[in-house]
Amino acid sequence: MGTLVADSLRTILLFIARIKGVPQHIMDSHIDSLLKTVRLFDERDKLTSQLSQGMRKKLAIAAARVHSPKIVFLDEALNGIHLEERVLSLLKD
C-alpha cells in the first residue's frame, strides 16, 4: 500500500475511514483501537516517512481493516515485520 508521506498515521486512517463510509460517531474510537491492535498507537502522530518498513506494514494492515471488511487479502503483508501475536490475531478476526 502506498502511503501519503506528509500525513500522520492517524490522519491517513481517518481519511480512509471517511472514504469507506465509517460512521463519524465511531471513527475516532475505531481508529484508536486499530492502532492499539497493531501496536502503533504511540506512533499515531508520526509522519509515515518516519516509520520503519515494519511499521508501514502494520499501518497497511490497519488501513485494510478500517471499514471492518469480512475478508482481507494480503500480499506479503508480514514481510519486514516481527511476527507478533496481536497482528496475527487481527488477521484471524
PDB file of C-alpha atoms in Angstrom:
ATOM      1  CA  MET A   1       0.000   0.000   0.000  1.00  0.00           C
ATOM      2  CA  GLY A   2       1.419   3.380  -0.923  1.00  0.00           C
ATOM      3  CA  THR A   3       1.012   5.890   1.874  1.00  0.00           C
ATOM      4  CA  LEU A   4       0.882   9.659   1.988  1.00  0.00           C
ATOM      5  CA  VAL A   5       4.288  10.546   3.441  1.00  0.00           C
ATOM      6  CA  ALA A   6       3.238  14.039   4.536  1.00  0.00           C
ATOM      7  CA  ASP A   7       0.486  12.801   6.848  1.00  0.00           C
ATOM      8  CA  SER A   8       0.356  11.176  10.260  1.00  0.00           C
ATOM      9  CA  LEU A   9      -0.826   7.615  10.746  1.00  0.00           C
ATOM     10  CA  ARG A  10      -3.997   8.840  12.399  1.00  0.00           C
ATOM     11  CA  THR A  11      -4.758  11.313   9.579  1.00  0.00           C
ATOM     12  CA  ILE A  12      -4.323   8.613   6.946  1.00  0.00           C
ATOM     13  CA  LEU A  13      -6.636   6.204   8.746  1.00  0.00           C
ATOM     14  CA  LEU A  14      -9.244   8.954   9.245  1.00  0.00           C
ATOM     15  CA  PHE A  15      -9.072   9.737   5.528  1.00  0.00           C
ATOM     16  CA  ILE A  16      -9.598   6.080   4.608  1.00  0.00           C
ATOM     17  CA  ALA A  17     -12.422   5.752   7.142  1.00  0.00           C
ATOM     18  CA  ARG A  18     -14.249   8.717   5.607  1.00  0.00           C
ATOM     19  CA  ILE A  19     -13.847   7.333   2.083  1.00  0.00           C
ATOM     20  CA  LYS A  20     -15.086   3.905   3.189  1.00  0.00           C
ATOM     21  CA  GLY A  21     -18.125   5.354   4.959  1.00  0.00           C
ATOM     22  CA  VAL A  22     -17.241   4.536   8.557  1.00  0.00           C
ATOM     23  CA  PRO A  23     -19.830   6.331  10.721  1.00  0.00           C
ATOM     24  CA  GLN A  24     -18.435   9.562  12.191  1.00  0.00           C
ATOM     25  CA  HIS A  25     -19.572   8.749  15.738  1.00  0.00           C
ATOM     26  CA  ILE A  26     -17.359   5.627  15.932  1.00  0.00           C
ATOM     27  CA  MET A  27     -14.470   6.753  13.744  1.00  0.00           C
ATOM     28  CA  ASP A  28     -12.090   8.038  16.441  1.00  0.00           C
ATOM     29  CA  SER A  29     -12.505   5.124  18.833  1.00  0.00           C
ATOM     30  CA  HIS A  30     -12.337   2.588  15.995  1.00  0.00           C
ATOM     31  CA  ILE A  31      -9.086   4.040  14.648  1.00  0.00           C
ATOM     32  CA  ASP A  32      -7.558   4.206  18.132  1.00  0.00           C
ATOM     33  CA  SER A  33      -8.492   0.560  18.625  1.00  0.00           C
ATOM     34  CA  LEU A  34      -6.895  -0.455  15.312  1.00  0.00           C
ATOM     35  CA  LEU A  35      -3.714   1.458  16.141  1.00  0.00           C
ATOM     36  CA  LYS A  36      -3.534  -0.239  19.544  1.00  0.00           C
ATOM     37  CA  THR A  37      -4.107  -3.662  17.985  1.00  0.00           C
ATOM     38  CA  VAL A  38      -1.193  -3.274  15.566  1.00  0.00           C
ATOM     39  CA  ARG A  39       0.881  -1.574  18.298  1.00  0.00           C
ATOM     40  CA  LEU A  40       1.172   1.782  16.552  1.00  0.00           C
ATOM     41  CA  PHE A  41      -0.913   3.858  18.963  1.00  0.00           C
ATOM     42  CA  ASP A  42       2.142   5.588  20.456  1.00  0.00           C
ATOM     43  CA  GLU A  43       3.294   6.487  16.925  1.00  0.00           C
ATOM     44  CA  ARG A  44      -0.124   7.783  15.784  1.00  0.00           C
ATOM     45  CA  ASP A  45       1.111  11.351  15.275  1.00  0.00           C
ATOM     46  CA  LYS A  46       4.275  10.399  13.370  1.00  0.00           C
ATOM     47  CA  LEU A  47       4.571  11.003   9.657  1.00  0.00           C
ATOM     48  CA  THR A  48       4.675   7.857   7.566  1.00  0.00           C
ATOM     49  CA  SER A  49       8.079   8.942   6.272  1.00  0.00           C
ATOM     50  CA  GLN A  50       9.370   8.467   9.837  1.00  0.00           C
ATOM     51  CA  LEU A  51       8.249   4.842  10.057  1.00  0.00           C
ATOM     52  CA  SER A  52      10.278   1.702   9.614  1.00  0.00           C
ATOM     53  CA  GLN A  53       9.302  -0.803   6.943  1.00  0.00           C
ATOM     54  CA  GLY A  54       7.682  -2.988   9.578  1.00  0.00           C
ATOM     55  CA  MET A  55       5.644  -0.102  10.957  1.00  0.00           C
ATOM     56  CA  ARG A  56       4.459   0.744   7.446  1.00  0.00           C
ATOM     57  CA  LYS A  57       3.303  -2.845   7.017  1.00  0.00           C
ATOM     58  CA  LYS A  58       1.359  -2.604  10.267  1.00  0.00           C
ATOM     59  CA  LEU A  59      -0.212   0.636   9.052  1.00  0.00           C
ATOM     60  CA  ALA A  60      -1.247  -1.138   5.845  1.00  0.00           C
ATOM     61  CA  ILE A  61      -2.903  -3.883   7.894  1.00  0.00           C
ATOM     62  CA  ALA A  62      -4.772  -1.299   9.977  1.00  0.00           C
ATOM     63  CA  ALA A  63      -5.814   0.554   6.813  1.00  0.00           C
ATOM     64  CA  ALA A  64      -7.162  -2.658   5.302  1.00  0.00           C
ATOM     65  CA  ARG A  65      -9.274  -3.212   8.425  1.00  0.00           C
ATOM     66  CA  VAL A  66     -10.645   0.347   8.801  1.00  0.00           C
ATOM     67  CA  HIS A  67     -14.055  -0.452   7.336  1.00  0.00           C
ATOM     68  CA  SER A  68     -14.295  -3.882   9.001  1.00  0.00           C
ATOM     69  CA  PRO A  69     -14.372  -5.978   5.822  1.00  0.00           C
ATOM     70  CA  LYS A  70     -15.458  -9.598   6.070  1.00  0.00           C
ATOM     71  CA  ILE A  71     -12.267 -10.738   4.355  1.00  0.00           C
ATOM     72  CA  VAL A  72      -8.886  -9.140   3.667  1.00  0.00           C
ATOM     73  CA  PHE A  73      -6.418 -10.394   1.077  1.00  0.00           C
ATOM     74  CA  LEU A  74      -2.823  -9.540   1.961  1.00  0.00           C
ATOM     75  CA  ASP A  75       0.153  -9.996  -0.327  1.00  0.00           C
ATOM     76  CA  GLU A  76       3.340 -10.356   1.703  1.00  0.00           C
ATOM     77  CA  ALA A  77       1.830  -8.261   4.475  1.00  0.00           C
ATOM     78  CA  LEU A  78       4.069  -9.781   7.127  1.00  0.00           C
ATOM     79  CA  ASN A  79       7.326  -9.279   5.215  1.00  0.00           C
ATOM     80  CA  GLY A  80       9.552  -6.932   7.178  1.00  0.00           C
ATOM     81  CA  ILE A  81       7.719  -7.062  10.500  1.00  0.00           C
ATOM     82  CA  HIS A  82       8.214  -9.116  13.604  1.00  0.00           C
ATOM     83  CA  LEU A  83       5.536 -11.778  13.823  1.00  0.00           C
ATOM     84  CA  GLU A  84       3.561 -10.573  16.782  1.00  0.00           C
ATOM     85  CA  GLU A  85       0.669 -12.484  18.276  1.00  0.00           C
ATOM     86  CA  ARG A  86      -1.602  -9.441  18.172  1.00  0.00           C
ATOM     87  CA  VAL A  87      -1.106  -8.838  14.441  1.00  0.00           C
ATOM     88  CA  LEU A  88      -1.767 -12.487  13.657  1.00  0.00           C
ATOM     89  CA  SER A  89      -4.831 -12.395  15.898  1.00  0.00           C
ATOM     90  CA  LEU A  90      -6.121  -9.358  13.992  1.00  0.00           C
ATOM     91  CA  LEU A  91      -5.700 -11.191  10.700  1.00  0.00           C
ATOM     92  CA  LYS A  92      -7.609 -14.206  12.015  1.00  0.00           C
ATOM     93  CA  ASP A  93     -10.537 -11.971  13.006  1.00  0.00           C
TER      94      ASP A  93
END
